Amino acid sequence: MPNVSMTVNGKAVSAEVEPRTLLVQFLREKLSLTGTHVGCDTSQCGACVVHVDGKSVKACTTLALQHEGADVTTIEGLAQNGELHPMQAAFKEHHGLQCGFCTPGMVMSAIDLVNTHPNPDEQTIREGLEGNICRCTGYQNIVKAVKAASDNMGG
Amino acid sequence: MYDFNYHRPGSVDEAVGLINEDAKILAGGQSLLPTMKLRLAQPSDVIDLGAIPGLSDISVDGSSVTIGATATHASVAASGAVAGAIPALADLASGIGDTQVRNVGTMGGSVANADPAADYPAAVVGLGATVHTNSRSIAADDFFTGIFETALEENEILTKVSFPVPEAAAYVKFANPASRYAIVGVFVAKTADGVRVAVTGAGGSVFRASAMEAALNANFSASALDGIAVASDDLNSDLHASAEYRAHLVAVMAKRAVQAAGG
């Protein structure tokens, strides 16, 4: 089996994988990073969103082998020294979740959104999160949380 | 999905050498991988173009915008140079799928896949672009040949597409609310050689609406399209829209595109 090496949450990792191994399977099953979820498994719901070289991607629709040498960040890699990332803190503060299943992907997409659109207005947030589905329909507080976080992310 | 041999060539020539009749080219994988996950495709070999240097380059000169095969939709949408030369092209790229799909999906993948509902084919045909491969150049009007079919030969890889800068252009689509694929999309371009109207989503493949082009050549305004009906006979009919509704949408989207292009 081929080998793949990448950096995940700041740590160098390497493993043998079947070529058909999806990035999300690599993260969850090889690295036991189960914070990244598999929802629809058809690149629609966004529960599997992680950052690859700083950009949000759907980890269920990309092969682990495509990311040889890449820098990957998952929800587990956001908190630093026990401090929540401002986006995580805002989701907690504004109750931007109900069941929590979509939350890891929602947070990862929201960080990419604020990085590319500093200080977004409500419409920009809603359009920017169109690749993430909250089946509890908790969008009101998610949008509030993203707006609040953008104020704390230097946007 | 079924397993396969994965290849990560460092050059186009190396990629071409790896092709066999059961191989598939992966340019971003946002269409190919879902197809493989559904086991609708079972390639023996997957040839990933993602590590080939220079293949994602975007360049703009006075007369054309050239986009490399592996340029992502996000990079085209965010390119100030593209937006300055052909704003309709940057706008089209910004409306494909969602942010995460745009961060991975590529221009070359979209064009070579030739999905009947994809956006890029409308720009390729609407602008009269030239498709470049490892071995030749193909005019837009000769490139798309049917449902998911193109003029590409088995041993041919799309390397870049050159889009001539028009006098004015716009792309307007009626998007599927879930996938953002075009139920109907119309690209209108006013060029030195006349007006081009390309329709995607409506038929088996992108096509030009010649009656609309003739009317717009005489008078580049939305009102020039009044009364020009598109025959529904050969249009798609599915759970999203009937052929008759698509025919209606072609006329509406075309008018909106002309207006957006300043007509």
XYZ file of C-alpha atoms in Angstrom:
418
model
C 0.000 0.000 0.000
C 1.194 3.539 -0.683
C 2.313 5.768 2.137
C 0.985 9.269 2.802
C 2.614 11.938 4.945
C 1.102 15.221 5.998
C 0.946 17.612 8.911
C -2.243 17.347 10.959
C -2.876 19.890 13.691
C 0.808 20.757 13.734
C 2.063 17.199 14.021
C 3.782 15.251 11.272
C 1.863 12.045 10.531
C 2.517 9.205 8.126
C 0.647 6.007 7.373
C 0.047 3.352 4.765
C -3.362 3.715 3.155
C -5.391 2.085 0.447
C -5.568 4.532 -2.485
C -9.356 4.778 -2.024
C -8.996 6.054 1.555
C -10.808 9.362 1.853
C -9.210 12.160 3.848
C -12.005 11.924 6.411
C -11.410 8.178 6.838
C -7.700 8.821 7.280
C -8.383 11.383 9.986
C -11.035 9.391 11.836
C -9.842 5.817 11.416
C -6.037 6.117 11.162
C -5.509 9.111 13.438
C -8.595 8.651 15.690
C -9.519 12.305 15.186
C -13.262 11.712 15.348
C -14.220 15.356 15.768
C -14.558 15.551 11.977
C -17.934 13.998 11.219
C -19.390 12.111 8.277
C -22.950 13.210 7.661
C -24.242 12.816 4.124
C -21.006 11.388 2.662
C -21.983 13.094 -0.620
C -20.241 16.495 -0.233
C -23.466 18.295 0.542
C -23.852 18.632 4.328
C -20.436 19.959 5.357
C -20.100 17.976 8.627
C -16.687 16.765 7.380
C -15.137 20.167 6.638
C -11.469 20.550 7.569
C -8.800 23.006 6.470
C -6.166 21.963 3.943
C -3.405 24.552 3.635
C -5.769 27.049 5.234
C -8.757 26.466 2.948
C -11.960 24.673 3.892
C -12.604 21.435 2.035
C -15.048 18.574 2.359
C -12.928 15.706 3.655
C -15.445 13.108 2.452
C -14.808 14.036 -1.192
C -11.055 14.033 -1.412
C -8.489 11.251 -1.173
C -5.917 11.161 1.609
C -3.224 10.605 -1.040
C -4.111 13.906 -2.734
C -2.797 15.687 0.349
C 0.754 14.426 0.460
C 2.775 17.126 2.219
C -0.287 19.232 3.051
C -1.003 21.096 6.268
C -4.351 19.903 7.629
C -6.283 21.402 10.531
C -9.276 19.706 12.128
C -11.625 20.870 14.862
C -9.267 19.247 17.388
C -6.471 21.574 16.286
C -8.246 24.880 16.905
C -7.960 25.349 20.668
C -4.563 26.590 21.780
C -3.199 26.071 25.300
C -6.627 25.160 26.591
C -8.214 28.300 25.132
C -11.040 27.865 22.650
C -10.597 29.446 19.222
C -12.672 32.666 19.039
C -15.094 30.906 16.666
C -15.564 28.007 19.098
C -16.010 30.455 21.970
C -18.629 32.379 20.003
C -20.580 29.209 19.150
C -20.586 28.394 22.883
C -21.515 31.921 23.943
C -24.335 32.327 21.392
C -25.512 28.724 21.543
C -24.752 28.217 17.859
C -25.634 24.543 18.111
C -28.440 22.258 19.117
C -27.532 18.578 18.704
C -23.957 19.496 17.781
C -23.480 17.067 14.905
C -22.885 19.742 12.268
C -20.858 21.948 14.616
C -17.279 20.864 13.800
C -17.792 21.420 10.078
C -19.794 24.586 10.686
C -16.966 26.036 12.812
C -14.286 25.108 10.262
C -16.285 26.629 7.389
C -17.040 29.726 9.446
C -13.347 30.331 10.182
C -12.503 30.107 6.462
C -15.417 32.449 5.754
C -14.169 35.096 8.186
C -10.583 34.689 6.971
C -11.657 35.370 3.385
C -14.408 37.898 4.199
C -13.341 39.867 7.272
C -16.263 41.474 9.083
C -18.987 39.764 7.011
C -22.575 40.977 7.012
C -25.460 38.591 7.633
C -26.034 37.814 3.948
C -22.355 37.053 3.412
C -22.418 34.693 6.390
C -25.539 32.896 5.183
C -24.205 32.546 1.638
C -20.773 31.559 2.922
C -22.247 28.727 4.955
C -24.402 27.331 2.151
C -22.198 24.246 2.024
C -23.090 23.361 5.610
C -26.427 21.998 6.689
C -27.750 22.123 10.275
C -30.511 19.524 10.460
C -31.756 21.079 13.733
C -32.183 24.282 11.664
C -30.278 26.274 14.255
C -29.109 28.842 11.754
C -30.157 31.987 13.622
C -27.713 31.451 16.443
C -25.029 30.092 14.131
C -25.148 33.333 12.142
C -25.040 35.333 15.394
C -22.044 33.344 16.570
C -20.135 33.841 13.316
C -20.846 37.561 13.389
C -19.654 37.823 16.993
C -16.552 35.756 16.284
C -15.634 37.922 13.310
C -15.480 40.886 15.677
C -12.982 38.961 17.831
C -10.841 37.621 14.997
C -9.385 40.962 14.022
C -11.817 41.222 11.120
C -15.655 2.862 -3.765
C -13.682 0.162 -5.554
C -9.947 0.346 -5.094
C -7.594 1.532 -7.825
C -3.956 2.392 -8.476
C -3.191 5.993 -7.586
C -0.673 8.036 -9.561
C 0.666 11.484 -8.809
C 2.685 12.499 -11.897
C 4.959 15.519 -11.849
C 4.380 16.564 -15.464
C 1.688 16.428 -18.140
C 3.872 14.154 -20.263
C 4.235 11.732 -17.365
C 0.456 11.851 -16.828
C -0.237 11.100 -20.494
C 2.130 8.128 -20.307
C 0.117 6.651 -17.438
C -3.200 6.671 -19.328
C -4.837 3.382 -20.188
C -8.373 2.614 -21.323
C -9.630 2.098 -17.740
C -7.846 5.104 -16.226
C -9.463 8.339 -15.063
C -7.922 11.762 -14.726
C -8.458 13.477 -11.361
C -8.224 17.268 -11.590
C -10.026 18.158 -8.352
C -12.304 15.194 -7.935
C -15.517 16.985 -7.000
C -17.406 15.098 -9.727
C -15.171 12.049 -10.184
C -14.977 10.981 -6.539
C -18.753 11.122 -5.906
C -19.214 9.065 -9.074
C -16.689 6.504 -7.827
C -18.242 6.442 -4.347
C -21.556 5.540 -5.956
C -19.689 2.852 -7.908
C -20.891 4.392 -11.149
C -17.241 4.498 -12.180
C -14.606 1.876 -11.531
C -11.291 3.129 -12.910
C -8.276 0.838 -12.682
C -6.019 3.846 -12.312
C -6.570 7.368 -11.036
C -4.104 9.913 -12.376
C -4.039 12.957 -10.092
C -2.972 16.170 -11.850
C -2.788 18.047 -8.541
C 0.996 17.962 -8.174
C 1.921 19.177 -11.675
C 3.701 22.522 -11.412
C 2.210 25.412 -13.379
C -0.972 23.617 -14.352
C -3.084 25.872 -12.130
C -1.660 29.146 -13.491
C -3.991 31.971 -14.477
C -2.713 34.602 -16.897
C -4.340 37.630 -18.456
C -3.130 39.684 -21.383
C -4.908 42.356 -23.388
C -6.909 39.968 -25.508
C -7.479 36.824 -23.453
C -7.702 35.130 -20.074
C -5.922 31.786 -19.898
C -6.818 29.438 -17.075
C -4.801 26.332 -16.269
C -6.606 23.013 -15.951
C -6.156 22.673 -12.193
C -7.030 26.266 -11.301
C -9.768 25.996 -8.699
C -13.089 27.779 -9.047
C -12.175 29.726 -5.899
C -8.916 30.960 -7.420
C -10.682 32.084 -10.611
C -13.439 33.770 -8.608
C -10.881 35.575 -6.418
C -8.590 36.646 -9.256
C -8.611 40.407 -9.649
C -7.024 40.010 -13.066
C -9.849 37.733 -14.269
C -12.502 40.003 -12.786
C -10.891 42.980 -14.502
C -10.737 41.354 -17.938
C -13.880 39.169 -18.011
C -16.001 39.876 -14.931
C -18.626 37.380 -16.160
C -16.059 34.572 -15.922
C -15.100 35.376 -12.325
C -18.804 35.682 -11.520
C -19.550 32.289 -13.078
C -16.766 30.636 -11.062
C -18.059 32.212 -7.847
C -21.471 30.596 -8.339
C -20.361 26.976 -8.703
C -21.359 24.654 -5.857
C -20.371 25.969 -2.438
C -17.200 27.391 -0.919
C -15.678 23.999 -0.166
C -16.403 22.633 -3.644
C -14.935 25.795 -5.185
C -11.776 25.386 -3.094
C -11.112 21.977 -4.674
C -13.043 21.732 -7.958
C -11.173 22.847 -11.061
C -11.854 24.551 -14.368
C -10.282 21.715 -16.361
C -12.230 19.078 -14.493
C -15.509 20.848 -15.139
C -14.829 21.391 -18.844
C -13.472 17.893 -19.512
C -16.319 16.232 -17.585
C -18.896 18.108 -19.703
C -21.763 17.673 -17.279
C -24.918 18.903 -19.070
C -25.711 21.136 -16.079
C -22.206 22.484 -15.423
C -21.510 26.207 -15.621
C -18.060 26.353 -17.259
C -19.133 24.873 -20.630
C -21.398 27.918 -21.066
C -18.397 30.234 -20.720
C -16.234 28.125 -23.031
C -18.846 28.177 -25.802
C -20.257 31.621 -24.968
C -16.875 33.287 -25.254
C -15.677 31.141 -28.148
C -12.725 29.916 -26.106
C -9.929 27.641 -27.253
C -9.333 24.402 -25.362
C -5.665 23.413 -25.226
C -4.531 19.856 -24.631
C -1.134 18.184 -24.464
C -1.273 17.661 -28.230
C -3.518 20.250 -29.903
C -5.951 23.160 -29.654
C -9.699 22.670 -30.042
C -12.252 25.388 -30.834
C -15.104 25.652 -28.326
C -17.729 24.925 -30.965
C -16.030 21.588 -31.716
C -15.299 20.557 -28.127
C -18.600 19.516 -26.532
C -20.098 16.621 -28.449
C -22.829 15.191 -26.191
C -23.847 14.219 -22.676
C -20.564 13.964 -20.737
C -18.841 13.712 -24.119
C -16.115 15.880 -25.581
C -13.680 15.841 -28.483
C -10.891 14.752 -26.118
C -9.181 11.552 -27.222
C -8.297 8.828 -24.744
C -4.635 9.829 -24.602
C -5.335 13.530 -24.351
C -5.303 15.769 -21.266
C -6.846 19.224 -21.154
C -4.093 21.598 -20.009
C -5.639 25.072 -20.238
C -8.442 27.104 -21.783
C -7.985 30.530 -23.360
C -11.015 32.800 -23.150
C -11.006 35.814 -25.516
C -11.898 39.074 -23.775
C -15.325 40.188 -25.077
C -16.716 43.704 -25.336
C -19.344 42.738 -22.778
C -20.601 39.495 -21.279
C -22.754 38.069 -18.513
C -23.787 34.683 -17.195
C -27.136 34.181 -15.487
C -28.430 30.862 -14.228
C -31.512 29.458 -12.617
C -29.729 27.314 -10.065
C -30.870 24.154 -8.397
C -31.258 25.380 -4.812
C -29.453 22.355 -3.354
C -26.568 21.713 -5.718
C -26.267 25.125 -7.443
C -26.020 23.262 -10.748
C -27.705 25.149 -13.570
C -31.262 24.030 -14.240
C -30.755 26.522 -17.052
C -27.795 28.868 -17.469
C -27.210 31.327 -20.294
C -23.920 32.989 -21.158
C -24.198 35.997 -23.464
C -21.110 37.635 -24.948
C -20.830 40.618 -27.263
C -17.629 40.182 -29.246
C -15.964 41.848 -32.201
C -17.158 38.917 -34.306
C -20.751 39.132 -33.158
C -22.942 38.063 -30.268
C -22.709 34.545 -28.860
C -25.409 32.954 -26.708
C -24.544 29.652 -25.009
C -27.083 27.630 -23.053
C -26.218 25.033 -20.404
C -28.433 22.865 -18.205
C -31.255 22.812 -20.726
C -30.097 20.138 -23.169
C -27.844 17.118 -23.329
C -24.894 19.390 -23.861
C -24.197 23.109 -23.984
C -25.535 24.650 -27.212
C -25.717 28.000 -28.978
C -29.063 29.722 -29.459
C -28.596 30.942 -33.028
C -31.949 32.720 -33.380
C -31.149 34.742 -30.280
C -27.677 35.540 -31.582
C -29.140 36.860 -34.854
C -31.635 39.049 -33.007
C -28.965 40.399 -30.657
C -26.582 41.109 -33.529
C -29.262 43.384 -34.968
C -30.129 44.972 -31.610
C -28.209 44.156 -28.426
C -31.047 44.614 -25.952
C -33.277 42.303 -23.961
C -36.322 43.442 -25.924
C -34.740 42.070 -29.099
C -35.426 38.617 -27.650
C -39.173 39.216 -27.313
C -41.077 36.483 -29.085
C -38.058 34.248 -29.709
C -39.097 30.862 -28.409
C -36.738 27.975 -27.857
C -38.098 24.616 -28.985
C -38.502 22.230 -26.067
C -38.312 19.069 -28.199
C -34.722 18.165 -27.372
C -34.503 19.677 -23.898
C -34.067 17.834 -20.617
C -37.047 16.884 -18.502
C -36.568 15.711 -14.919
C -37.910 16.171 -11.412
C -36.469 19.693 -11.290
C -38.051 21.067 -14.442
C -39.976 19.917 -17.493
C -38.611 20.505 -20.988
C -41.271 23.173 -21.550
C -40.282 24.991 -18.361
C -36.605 24.815 -19.326
C -37.448 26.329 -22.732
C -39.183 29.174 -20.920
C -36.226 29.609 -18.577
C -33.792 29.858 -21.494
C -35.641 32.927 -22.762
C -35.837 34.509 -19.305
C -32.202 33.835 -18.397
C -31.056 35.079 -21.825
C -32.876 38.385 -21.342
C -31.436 38.805 -17.874
C -27.954 38.037 -19.177
C -28.294 40.628 -21.952
C -29.413 43.192 -19.386
C -26.529 42.281 -17.091
C -24.161 42.708 -20.031
C -25.433 46.238 -20.497
C -27.835 45.575 -23.364
